PDB file of C-alpha atoms in Angstrom:
ATOM      1  CA  MET A   1      28.035  27.468 170.582  1.00  0.00           C
ATOM      2  CA  GLN A   2      30.270  30.480 171.039  1.00  0.00           C
ATOM      3  CA  GLU A   3      29.510  33.713 169.236  1.00  0.00           C
ATOM      4  CA  THR A   4      31.843  34.545 166.346  1.00  0.00           C
ATOM      5  CA  ALA A   5      33.655  37.840 166.855  1.00  0.00           C
ATOM      6  CA  VAL A   6      32.766  40.745 164.602  1.00  0.00           C
ATOM      7  CA  PHE A   7      35.413  41.674 162.046  1.00  0.00           C
ATOM      8  CA  ASP A   8      37.259  44.907 162.696  1.00  0.00           C
ATOM      9  CA  ILE A   9      39.716  46.409 160.212  1.00  0.00           C
ATOM     10  CA  SER A  10      42.258  46.828 163.028  1.00  0.00           C
ATOM     11  CA  MET A  11      42.594  43.020 163.116  1.00  0.00           C
ATOM     12  CA  LEU A  12      44.665  43.261 159.946  1.00  0.00           C
ATOM     13  CA  ASN A  13      47.445  44.865 161.989  1.00  0.00           C
ATOM     14  CA  SER A  14      47.298  42.540 164.996  1.00  0.00           C
ATOM     15  CA  GLU A  15      48.436  38.932 164.734  1.00  0.00           C
ATOM     16  CA  GLU A  16      46.891  38.109 168.101  1.00  0.00           C
ATOM     17  CA  ALA A  17      43.487  39.580 167.203  1.00  0.00           C
ATOM     18  CA  ALA A  18      43.544  37.985 163.736  1.00  0.00           C
ATOM     19  CA  LEU A  19      44.377  34.561 165.185  1.00  0.00           C
ATOM     20  CA  GLU A  20      41.606  34.802 167.771  1.00  0.00           C
ATOM     21  CA  TYR A  21      39.152  35.785 165.037  1.00  0.00           C
ATOM     22  CA  LEU A  22      40.132  32.892 162.757  1.00  0.00           C
ATOM     23  CA  LEU A  23      39.994  30.396 165.623  1.00  0.00           C
ATOM     24  CA  SER A  24      36.354  31.339 166.165  1.00  0.00           C
ATOM     25  CA  PHE A  25      35.716  29.862 162.702  1.00  0.00           C
ATOM     26  CA  CYS A  26      37.900  26.797 163.293  1.00  0.00           C
ATOM     27  CA  TRP A  27      36.124  25.941 166.548  1.00  0.00           C
ATOM     28  CA  PRO A  28      32.666  27.585 166.333  1.00  0.00           C
ATOM     29  CA  SER A  29      31.421  25.552 169.309  1.00  0.00           C
ATOM     30  CA  GLY A  30      34.383  26.710 171.376  1.00  0.00           C
ATOM     31  CA  VAL A  31      35.411  23.091 172.007  1.00  0.00           C
ATOM     32  CA  ARG A  32      38.473  21.567 170.356  1.00  0.00           C
ATOM     33  CA  PHE A  33      38.467  18.000 169.061  1.00  0.00           C
ATOM     34  CA  CYS A  34      40.854  15.743 167.210  1.00  0.00           C
ATOM     35  CA  PRO A  35      40.610  16.497 163.462  1.00  0.00           C
ATOM     36  CA  ARG A  36      41.547  12.898 162.693  1.00  0.00           C
ATOM     37  CA  CYS A  37      39.189  10.834 164.895  1.00  0.00           C
ATOM     38  CA  GLY A  38      36.831  13.468 166.331  1.00  0.00           C
ATOM     39  CA  GLN A  39      37.471  12.683 170.004  1.00  0.00           C
ATOM     40  CA  HIS A  40      37.379  15.541 172.524  1.00  0.00           C
ATOM     41  CA  LYS A  41      39.853  14.279 175.132  1.00  0.00           C
ATOM     42  CA  LEU A  42      43.090  16.104 174.330  1.00  0.00           C
ATOM     43  CA  TYR A  43      46.419  16.806 175.998  1.00  0.00           C
ATOM     44  CA  LYS A  44      47.749  20.321 175.627  1.00  0.00           C
ATOM     45  CA  LEU A  45      51.394  20.478 174.554  1.00  0.00           C
ATOM     46  CA  SER A  46      53.835  23.328 174.087  1.00  0.00           C
ATOM     47  CA  GLY A  47      53.841  25.555 171.023  1.00  0.00           C
ATOM     48  CA  GLY A  48      50.066  25.619 170.604  1.00  0.00           C
ATOM     49  CA  ARG A  49      49.897  21.877 169.906  1.00  0.00           C
ATOM     50  CA  TYR A  50      47.497  19.208 171.141  1.00  0.00           C
ATOM     51  CA  ARG A  51      47.625  15.413 171.302  1.00  0.00           C
ATOM     52  CA  CYS A  52      44.579  13.207 171.023  1.00  0.00           C
ATOM     53  CA  ALA A  53      44.216  10.834 173.968  1.00  0.00           C
ATOM     54  CA  THR A  54      42.577   8.233 171.718  1.00  0.00           C
ATOM     55  CA  CYS A  55      44.508   8.086 168.431  1.00  0.00           C
ATOM     56  CA  LYS A  56      47.664   9.925 169.636  1.00  0.00           C
ATOM     57  CA  TYR A  57      47.516  12.372 166.712  1.00  0.00           C
ATOM     58  CA  THR A  58      49.445  15.583 167.430  1.00  0.00           C
ATOM     59  CA  PHE A  59      48.012  18.693 165.818  1.00  0.00           C
ATOM     60  CA  GLN A  60      47.655  22.444 166.021  1.00  0.00           C
ATOM     61  CA  ASP A  61      44.555  24.571 165.482  1.00  0.00           C
ATOM     62  CA  PHE A  62      44.891  24.796 161.691  1.00  0.00           C
ATOM     63  CA  SER A  63      45.878  21.142 161.094  1.00  0.00           C
ATOM     64  CA  GLY A  64      43.813  19.435 158.406  1.00  0.00           C
ATOM     65  CA  ARG A  65      42.146  22.696 157.369  1.00  0.00           C
ATOM     66  CA  TRP A  66      42.328  24.608 154.112  1.00  0.00           C
ATOM     67  CA  ILE A  67      43.956  27.533 155.896  1.00  0.00           C
ATOM     68  CA  ASN A  68      46.900  25.289 156.794  1.00  0.00           C
ATOM     69  CA  ASN A  69      48.196  25.577 153.223  1.00  0.00           C
ATOM     70  CA  GLY A  70      51.020  28.077 152.864  1.00  0.00           C
ATOM     71  CA  SER A  71      52.034  28.533 156.527  1.00  0.00           C
ATOM     72  CA  LEU A  72      51.014  32.193 156.492  1.00  0.00           C
ATOM     73  CA  PRO A  73      50.432  34.342 159.592  1.00  0.00           C
ATOM     74  CA  SER A  74      46.804  34.781 160.640  1.00  0.00           C
ATOM     75  CA  SER A  75      46.887  38.524 159.958  1.00  0.00           C
ATOM     76  CA  THR A  76      48.136  37.829 156.420  1.00  0.00           C
ATOM     77  CA  TRP A  77      45.353  35.297 155.800  1.00  0.00           C
ATOM     78  CA  LEU A  78      42.759  37.738 157.075  1.00  0.00           C
ATOM     79  CA  HIS A  79      44.175  40.512 154.914  1.00  0.00           C
ATOM     80  CA  LEU A  80      44.211  38.248 151.853  1.00  0.00           C
ATOM     81  CA  ALA A  81      40.614  37.119 152.385  1.00  0.00           C
ATOM     82  CA  HIS A  82      39.452  40.710 152.856  1.00  0.00           C
ATOM     83  CA  MET A  83      41.179  41.872 149.661  1.00  0.00           C
ATOM     84  CA  PHE A  84      40.126  38.777 147.708  1.00  0.00           C
ATOM     85  CA  LEU A  85      36.491  39.721 148.282  1.00  0.00           C
ATOM     86  CA  GLN A  86      37.282  43.209 147.013  1.00  0.00           C
ATOM     87  CA  GLU A  87      38.573  41.555 143.822  1.00  0.00           C
ATOM     88  CA  TYR A  88      42.198  42.608 143.992  1.00  0.00           C
ATOM     89  CA  THR A  89      44.464  40.846 141.504  1.00  0.00           C
ATOM     90  CA  VAL A  90      47.077  38.377 142.737  1.00  0.00           C
ATOM     91  CA  HIS A  91      49.801  40.888 141.851  1.00  0.00           C
ATOM     92  CA  GLU A  92      48.076  43.586 143.926  1.00  0.00           C
ATOM     93  CA  LEU A  93      47.577  41.170 146.820  1.00  0.00           C
ATOM     94  CA  ALA A  94      51.236  40.170 146.780  1.00  0.00           C
ATOM     95  CA  GLN A  95      52.360  43.791 146.917  1.00  0.00           C
ATOM     96  CA  GLU A  96      49.906  44.758 149.652  1.00  0.00           C
ATOM     97  CA  VAL A  97      50.848  41.960 152.083  1.00  0.00           C
ATOM     98  CA  ASN A  98      54.517  41.718 151.047  1.00  0.00           C
ATOM     99  CA  LEU A  99      54.413  38.199 149.633  1.00  0.00           C
ATOM    100  CA  SER A 100      55.983  36.732 146.532  1.00  0.00           C
ATOM    101  CA  TYR A 101      53.618  36.343 143.592  1.00  0.00           C
ATOM    102  CA  ASN A 102      53.764  32.544 143.922  1.00  0.00           C
ATOM    103  CA  ALA A 103      52.880  32.642 147.634  1.00  0.00           C
ATOM    104  CA  ALA A 104      49.948  34.990 146.995  1.00  0.00           C
ATOM    105  CA  TYR A 105      48.768  32.843 144.083  1.00  0.00           C
ATOM    106  CA  LYS A 106      48.881  29.706 146.238  1.00  0.00           C
ATOM    107  CA  ALA A 107      46.857  31.464 148.956  1.00  0.00           C
ATOM    108  CA  VAL A 108      44.206  32.616 146.480  1.00  0.00           C
ATOM    109  CA  THR A 109      44.091  29.122 144.970  1.00  0.00           C
ATOM    110  CA  THR A 110      43.547  27.740 148.478  1.00  0.00           C
ATOM    111  CA  ILE A 111      40.610  30.109 148.962  1.00  0.00           C
ATOM    112  CA  ARG A 112      39.120  29.015 145.644  1.00  0.00           C
ATOM    113  CA  PHE A 113      39.503  25.337 146.525  1.00  0.00           C
ATOM    114  CA  ALA A 114      37.799  25.959 149.872  1.00  0.00           C
ATOM    115  CA  LEU A 115      34.871  27.656 148.129  1.00  0.00           C
ATOM    116  CA  LEU A 116      34.569  24.867 145.559  1.00  0.00           C
ATOM    117  CA  ALA A 117      34.760  22.188 148.271  1.00  0.00           C
ATOM    118  CA  HIS A 118      31.602  23.636 149.851  1.00  0.00           C
ATOM    119  CA  ALA A 119      29.612  23.613 146.614  1.00  0.00           C
ATOM    120  CA  THR A 120      26.856  21.000 146.414  1.00  0.00           C
ATOM    121  CA  ASP A 121      28.587  19.339 143.442  1.00  0.00           C
ATOM    122  CA  ALA A 122      32.111  19.452 144.902  1.00  0.00           C
ATOM    123  CA  ARG A 123      32.683  15.697 144.710  1.00  0.00           C
ATOM    124  CA  GLN A 124      31.831  15.647 141.019  1.00  0.00           C
ATOM    125  CA  LEU A 125      34.043  18.667 140.300  1.00  0.00           C
ATOM    126  CA  LEU A 126      36.969  17.059 142.115  1.00  0.00           C
ATOM    127  CA  GLY A 127      36.452  13.761 140.321  1.00  0.00           C
ATOM    128  CA  PRO A 128      38.083  12.248 137.237  1.00  0.00           C
ATOM    129  CA  GLU A 129      36.068  14.304 134.727  1.00  0.00           C
ATOM    130  CA  THR A 130      38.068  17.423 135.614  1.00  0.00           C
ATOM    131  CA  GLY A 131      41.197  15.988 137.246  1.00  0.00           C
ATOM    132  CA  LEU A 132      41.062  18.891 139.692  1.00  0.00           C
ATOM    133  CA  GLY A 133      41.109  16.580 142.698  1.00  0.00           C
ATOM    134  CA  LYS A 134      44.647  15.518 141.846  1.00  0.00           C
ATOM    135  CA  TYR A 135      45.827  18.882 143.165  1.00  0.00           C
ATOM    136  CA  ILE A 136      44.914  17.605 146.655  1.00  0.00           C
ATOM    137  CA  LYS A 137      47.200  15.131 148.389  1.00  0.00           C
ATOM    138  CA  GLY A 138      46.011  14.191 151.842  1.00  0.00           C
ATOM    139  CA  LYS A 139      44.887  17.490 153.333  1.00  0.00           C
ATOM    140  CA  LYS A 140      47.308  19.647 151.343  1.00  0.00           C
ATOM    141  CA  LEU A 141      47.339  21.307 147.943  1.00  0.00           C
ATOM    142  CA  THR A 142      50.165  20.162 145.710  1.00  0.00           C
ATOM    143  CA  GLY A 143      51.672  21.684 142.597  1.00  0.00           C
ATOM    144  CA  ALA A 144      50.510  20.853 139.100  1.00  0.00           C
ATOM    145  CA  PRO A 145      48.961  17.369 138.804  1.00  0.00           C
ATOM    146  CA  PRO A 146      49.641  14.943 135.948  1.00  0.00           C
ATOM    147  CA  ALA A 147      48.833  16.337 132.526  1.00  0.00           C
ATOM    148  CA  ARG A 148      45.178  16.392 131.548  1.00  0.00           C
ATOM    149  CA  ALA A 149      44.167  13.762 129.022  1.00  0.00           C
ATOM    150  CA  LYS A 150      44.083  15.280 125.555  1.00  0.00           C
ATOM    151  CA  GLY A 151      40.595  16.215 124.437  1.00  0.00           C
ATOM    152  CA  ALA A 152      39.029  15.858 127.886  1.00  0.00           C
ATOM    153  CA  ILE A 153      37.958  19.489 128.228  1.00  0.00           C
ATOM    154  CA  PRO A 154      34.958  19.703 130.581  1.00  0.00           C
ATOM    155  CA  VAL A 155      31.853  21.718 129.712  1.00  0.00           C
ATOM    156  CA  PHE A 156      29.697  23.511 132.272  1.00  0.00           C
ATOM    157  CA  GLY A 157      26.105  24.670 132.219  1.00  0.00           C
ATOM    158  CA  ILE A 158      24.939  27.988 133.694  1.00  0.00           C
ATOM    159  CA  MET A 159      21.391  28.082 135.009  1.00  0.00           C
ATOM    160  CA  GLU A 160      19.889  31.047 136.869  1.00  0.00           C
ATOM    161  CA  ARG A 161      16.592  30.775 138.710  1.00  0.00           C
ATOM    162  CA  ASN A 162      14.992  33.326 141.059  1.00  0.00           C
ATOM    163  CA  GLY A 163      18.195  35.279 141.580  1.00  0.00           C
ATOM    164  CA  TRP A 164      20.345  32.202 142.257  1.00  0.00           C
ATOM    165  CA  VAL A 165      22.853  30.766 139.827  1.00  0.00           C
ATOM    166  CA  PHE A 166      23.883  27.127 139.513  1.00  0.00           C
ATOM    167  CA  ILE A 167      26.936  26.151 137.471  1.00  0.00           C
ATOM    168  CA  ASP A 168      27.029  22.422 136.755  1.00  0.00           C
ATOM    169  CA  LEU A 169      29.505  20.086 135.135  1.00  0.00           C
ATOM    170  CA  VAL A 170      27.595  18.720 132.138  1.00  0.00           C
ATOM    171  CA  SER A 171      28.464  15.033 131.897  1.00  0.00           C
ATOM    172  CA  GLY A 172      28.605  13.462 128.447  1.00  0.00           C
ATOM    173  CA  ILE A 173      29.454  16.696 126.619  1.00  0.00           C
ATOM    174  CA  GLU A 174      32.994  17.700 125.709  1.00  0.00           C
ATOM    175  CA  ALA A 175      34.377  20.756 123.968  1.00  0.00           C
ATOM    176  CA  GLU A 176      34.303  19.069 120.566  1.00  0.00           C
ATOM    177  CA  THR A 177      30.587  18.364 121.042  1.00  0.00           C
ATOM    178  CA  VAL A 178      29.923  22.065 121.578  1.00  0.00           C
ATOM    179  CA  PHE A 179      31.802  22.940 118.379  1.00  0.00           C
ATOM    180  CA  HIS A 180      29.796  20.277 116.537  1.00  0.00           C
ATOM    181  CA  PHE A 181      26.525  21.803 117.784  1.00  0.00           C
ATOM    182  CA  ASN A 182      27.715  25.186 116.555  1.00  0.00           C
ATOM    183  CA  HIS A 183      28.719  23.967 113.120  1.00  0.00           C
ATOM    184  CA  SER A 184      25.855  21.555 112.449  1.00  0.00           C
ATOM    185  CA  PHE A 185      22.937  22.871 114.516  1.00  0.00           C
ATOM    186  CA  HIS A 186      23.750  26.593 114.688  1.00  0.00           C
ATOM    187  CA  LEU A 187      24.131  26.730 118.466  1.00  0.00           C
ATOM    188  CA  ALA A 188      25.398  30.275 118.999  1.00  0.00           C
ATOM    189  CA  LEU A 189      29.025  30.280 120.115  1.00  0.00           C
ATOM    190  CA  PHE A 190      31.020  33.241 121.414  1.00  0.00           C
ATOM    191  CA  ARG A 191      34.674  33.556 122.356  1.00  0.00           C
ATOM    192  CA  ALA A 192      36.517  35.659 124.945  1.00  0.00           C
ATOM    193  CA  GLY A 193      40.153  34.583 124.776  1.00  0.00           C
ATOM    194  CA  ASN A 194      40.242  30.858 125.528  1.00  0.00           C
ATOM    195  CA  ILE A 195      36.787  30.947 127.155  1.00  0.00           C
ATOM    196  CA  ILE A 196      33.930  29.732 124.948  1.00  0.00           C
ATOM    197  CA  TYR A 197      30.261  30.213 125.816  1.00  0.00           C
ATOM    198  CA  THR A 198      27.054  29.422 123.976  1.00  0.00           C
ATOM    199  CA  GLY A 199      23.479  30.520 123.634  1.00  0.00           C
ATOM    200  CA  LYS A 200      20.701  28.734 125.513  1.00  0.00           C
ATOM    201  CA  TYR A 201      21.023  24.935 125.538  1.00  0.00           C
ATOM    202  CA  ARG A 202      18.208  22.786 126.951  1.00  0.00           C
ATOM    203  CA  GLN A 203      17.628  23.844 130.579  1.00  0.00           C
ATOM    204  CA  TYR A 204      20.825  25.909 130.692  1.00  0.00           C
ATOM    205  CA  ASP A 205      21.020  29.620 129.964  1.00  0.00           C
ATOM    206  CA  ALA A 206      24.450  28.930 128.464  1.00  0.00           C
ATOM    207  CA  LEU A 207      27.199  26.352 128.205  1.00  0.00           C
ATOM    208  CA  ILE A 208      30.716  27.489 129.005  1.00  0.00           C
ATOM    209  CA  LEU A 209      34.191  25.984 128.765  1.00  0.00           C
ATOM    210  CA  CYS A 210      37.830  26.956 128.908  1.00  0.00           C
ATOM    211  CA  GLY A 211      39.715  25.734 125.871  1.00  0.00           C
ATOM    212  CA  ASP A 212      43.330  25.225 124.922  1.00  0.00           C
ATOM    213  CA  ASP A 213      45.336  25.239 121.697  1.00  0.00           C
ATOM    214  CA  SER A 214      43.805  21.942 120.571  1.00  0.00           C
ATOM    215  CA  LEU A 215      40.406  23.485 119.750  1.00  0.00           C
ATOM    216  CA  PRO A 216      39.481  24.642 116.212  1.00  0.00           C
ATOM    217  CA  TYR A 217      38.551  28.213 117.124  1.00  0.00           C
ATOM    218  CA  GLU A 218      38.628  29.229 113.459  1.00  0.00           C
ATOM    219  CA  TYR A 219      35.493  27.163 112.809  1.00  0.00           C
ATOM    220  CA  ILE A 220      33.294  29.176 115.153  1.00  0.00           C
ATOM    221  CA  ARG A 221      30.469  30.718 113.157  1.00  0.00           C
ATOM    222  CA  LYS A 222      30.610  34.509 113.113  1.00  0.00           C
ATOM    223  CA  TYR A 223      27.702  36.524 114.485  1.00  0.00           C
ATOM    224  CA  ASP A 224      26.933  40.200 114.083  1.00  0.00           C
ATOM    225  CA  HIS A 225      25.729  40.326 117.698  1.00  0.00           C
ATOM    226  CA  ASP A 226      27.140  39.374 121.081  1.00  0.00           C
ATOM    227  CA  PHE A 227      25.664  37.195 123.779  1.00  0.00           C
ATOM    228  CA  PRO A 228      22.448  38.846 125.036  1.00  0.00           C
ATOM    229  CA  ILE A 229      23.025  40.113 128.576  1.00  0.00           C
ATOM    230  CA  LYS A 230      20.011  40.768 130.769  1.00  0.00           C
ATOM    231  CA  GLU A 231      20.348  43.593 133.268  1.00  0.00           C
ATOM    232  CA  GLY A 232      20.741  42.337 136.835  1.00  0.00           C
ATOM    233  CA  SER A 233      21.483  38.777 135.710  1.00  0.00           C
ATOM    234  CA  PHE A 234      24.379  36.527 136.620  1.00  0.00           C
ATOM    235  CA  TRP A 235      25.794  36.960 133.154  1.00  0.00           C
ATOM    236  CA  GLU A 236      25.964  40.734 133.597  1.00  0.00           C
ATOM    237  CA  PHE A 237      27.772  40.068 136.888  1.00  0.00           C
ATOM    238  CA  GLY A 238      30.107  37.363 135.623  1.00  0.00           C
ATOM    239  CA  HIS A 239      30.878  38.285 132.017  1.00  0.00           C
ATOM    240  CA  SER A 240      33.375  41.086 132.689  1.00  0.00           C
ATOM    241  CA  ARG A 241      34.895  39.217 135.632  1.00  0.00           C
ATOM    242  CA  LEU A 242      35.651  36.169 133.508  1.00  0.00           C
ATOM    243  CA  LYS A 243      37.492  38.402 131.061  1.00  0.00           C
ATOM    244  CA  ARG A 244      39.674  39.747 133.886  1.00  0.00           C
ATOM    245  CA  PHE A 245      40.867  36.317 135.010  1.00  0.00           C
ATOM    246  CA  LYS A 246      44.377  35.580 133.742  1.00  0.00           C
ATOM    247  CA  GLY A 247      46.157  32.314 133.075  1.00  0.00           C
ATOM    248  CA  ILE A 248      43.094  30.076 133.358  1.00  0.00           C
ATOM    249  CA  THR A 249      43.557  26.467 132.252  1.00  0.00           C
ATOM    250  CA  PRO A 250      40.791  23.963 131.431  1.00  0.00           C
ATOM    251  CA  GLN A 251      41.656  21.991 134.563  1.00  0.00           C
ATOM    252  CA  ARG A 252      41.497  24.997 136.921  1.00  0.00           C
ATOM    253  CA  PHE A 253      38.445  26.566 135.290  1.00  0.00           C
ATOM    254  CA  PRO A 254      35.952  25.085 137.814  1.00  0.00           C
ATOM    255  CA  LEU A 255      37.697  27.046 140.589  1.00  0.00           C
ATOM    256  CA  TYR A 256      36.896  30.335 138.876  1.00  0.00           C
ATOM    257  CA  LEU A 257      33.343  29.341 138.013  1.00  0.00           C
ATOM    258  CA  LYS A 258      32.590  28.338 141.607  1.00  0.00           C
ATOM    259  CA  GLU A 259      34.148  31.572 142.846  1.00  0.00           C
ATOM    260  CA  LEU A 260      31.710  33.518 140.659  1.00  0.00           C
ATOM    261  CA  GLU A 261      28.833  31.319 141.824  1.00  0.00           C
ATOM    262  CA  PHE A 262      29.796  32.046 145.450  1.00  0.00           C
ATOM    263  CA  ARG A 263      30.109  35.785 144.875  1.00  0.00           C
ATOM    264  CA  TYR A 264      26.806  36.064 143.025  1.00  0.00           C
ATOM    265  CA  ASN A 265      24.708  33.894 145.339  1.00  0.00           C
ATOM    266  CA  ASN A 266      26.048  35.691 148.419  1.00  0.00           C
ATOM    267  CA  ARG A 267      26.223  39.190 146.971  1.00  0.00           C
ATOM    268  CA  ASP A 268      23.909  40.622 149.632  1.00  0.00           C
ATOM    269  CA  GLY A 269      25.270  38.678 152.621  1.00  0.00           C
ATOM    270  CA  ASP A 270      28.248  38.656 154.988  1.00  0.00           C
ATOM    271  CA  THR A 271      30.659  37.180 152.476  1.00  0.00           C
ATOM    272  CA  LEU A 272      33.753  37.581 154.658  1.00  0.00           C
ATOM    273  CA  SER A 273      32.359  35.469 157.499  1.00  0.00           C
ATOM    274  CA  LEU A 274      31.111  32.846 155.045  1.00  0.00           C
ATOM    275  CA  LEU A 275      34.430  32.723 153.195  1.00  0.00           C
ATOM    276  CA  LEU A 276      36.419  32.430 156.430  1.00  0.00           C
ATOM    277  CA  SER A 277      34.177  29.663 157.753  1.00  0.00           C
ATOM    278  CA  GLN A 278      34.889  27.690 154.579  1.00  0.00           C
ATOM    279  CA  LEU A 279      38.605  28.514 154.552  1.00  0.00           C
ATOM    280  CA  CYS A 280      38.900  27.416 158.201  1.00  0.00           C
ATOM    281  CA  ASP A 281      36.912  24.224 157.672  1.00  0.00           C
ATOM    282  CA  LEU A 282      38.495  20.769 157.670  1.00  0.00           C
ATOM    283  CA  VAL A 283      39.519  19.418 154.268  1.00  0.00           C
ATOM    284  CA  PRO A 284      37.202  16.486 153.414  1.00  0.00           C
ATOM    285  CA  ASP A 285      38.588  13.192 152.164  1.00  0.00           C
ATOM    286  CA  PHE A 286      38.039  13.254 148.407  1.00  0.00           C
ATOM    287  CA  THR A 287      40.292  10.240 147.710  1.00  0.00           C
ATOM    288  CA  PRO A 288      37.568   7.866 146.388  1.00  0.00           C
ATOM    289  CA  PHE A 289      36.394  10.533 143.933  1.00  0.00           C
ATOM    290  CA  LYS A 290      39.768  11.451 142.388  1.00  0.00           C
ATOM    291  CA  LYS A 291      40.454   8.185 140.575  1.00  0.00           C
TER     292      LYS A 291
END
C-alpha cells in the first residue's frame, strides 16, 4: 500500500499537486483497477483514460466516484474540502473559488452525500423512508427527486455515549407522532425555525426532525426553559450549527445530521484525510434500497 501524501496548503494553487494528492485517495494501494468489474488488467489510453481488458469499460481516475460529480478541477475540490471543514458557508465558498452558487452548492451536497454513504446506517438513510436515495441515479447525483409523500417526515434519534454520537432514523415514528407525544404525554418539544427537537425519549437523548408547512407548530406546548445543554456534549457542539444551516428540507435533513455526526466523532482526528478518502471512494450501488 502506498503512503498517502501529506497535505500542504500550496496544493491549493497547483492543479498537478492537487490531482496527485487526490489520486492517492482514489488508489490507496497504488494499483488501478476497473471500477465496474474490479479487474486489474487495463489498457492505457490517451487523455488520462483506461480501458478494462475484461469488460471493455473505459474510465478515468474519478469515474464512478463521488468526486466525479460536478467536473471540477482537483485544486478546486481540494480547496472546497478544506474550506468545508472550516465551516464556510456555500456563498463564501463560491466567492473564494470563483464558482457559481449552484456549482458550489452541488459540490458541498456531494461531500455530504459521501459522508452519509460511509455511515453505518447509510442504506437505511438512502431507503424509501427518507427518499434521499432518489437523488442518486447510477453513480451520479441528480437534481430534485420526485416530491416527498405528504406526511412522511422522518424522525431521528440522537444518542451520545462515551464521547461518540449516533444519530439514527427512528422507524415507526413520524412527525405527527412526536406532536402527539408532546400534546398528550408532555414530551418536551422545542423549535428552532423548521427544526423540532425533544427532551429525552427512551434510549435517545433527544428526537429531532425537520418539518415543513404541514405541521401544526402552534400546538407545541410552551416552556419557560430551553433544552438543557451539557457542557462538552454533542448538543453543545451541534445546536448552534443546526441553526446556521439554511434552506434545509425534510428530505435533505439526514445529510446535515450525518455531517454533524462526522464532525463530532472525528473532532480530534485528521478530518481532511478522512473526508477526502470518502469523497474519492467509489459510489456504492444503492438501487435495491431506494424503492
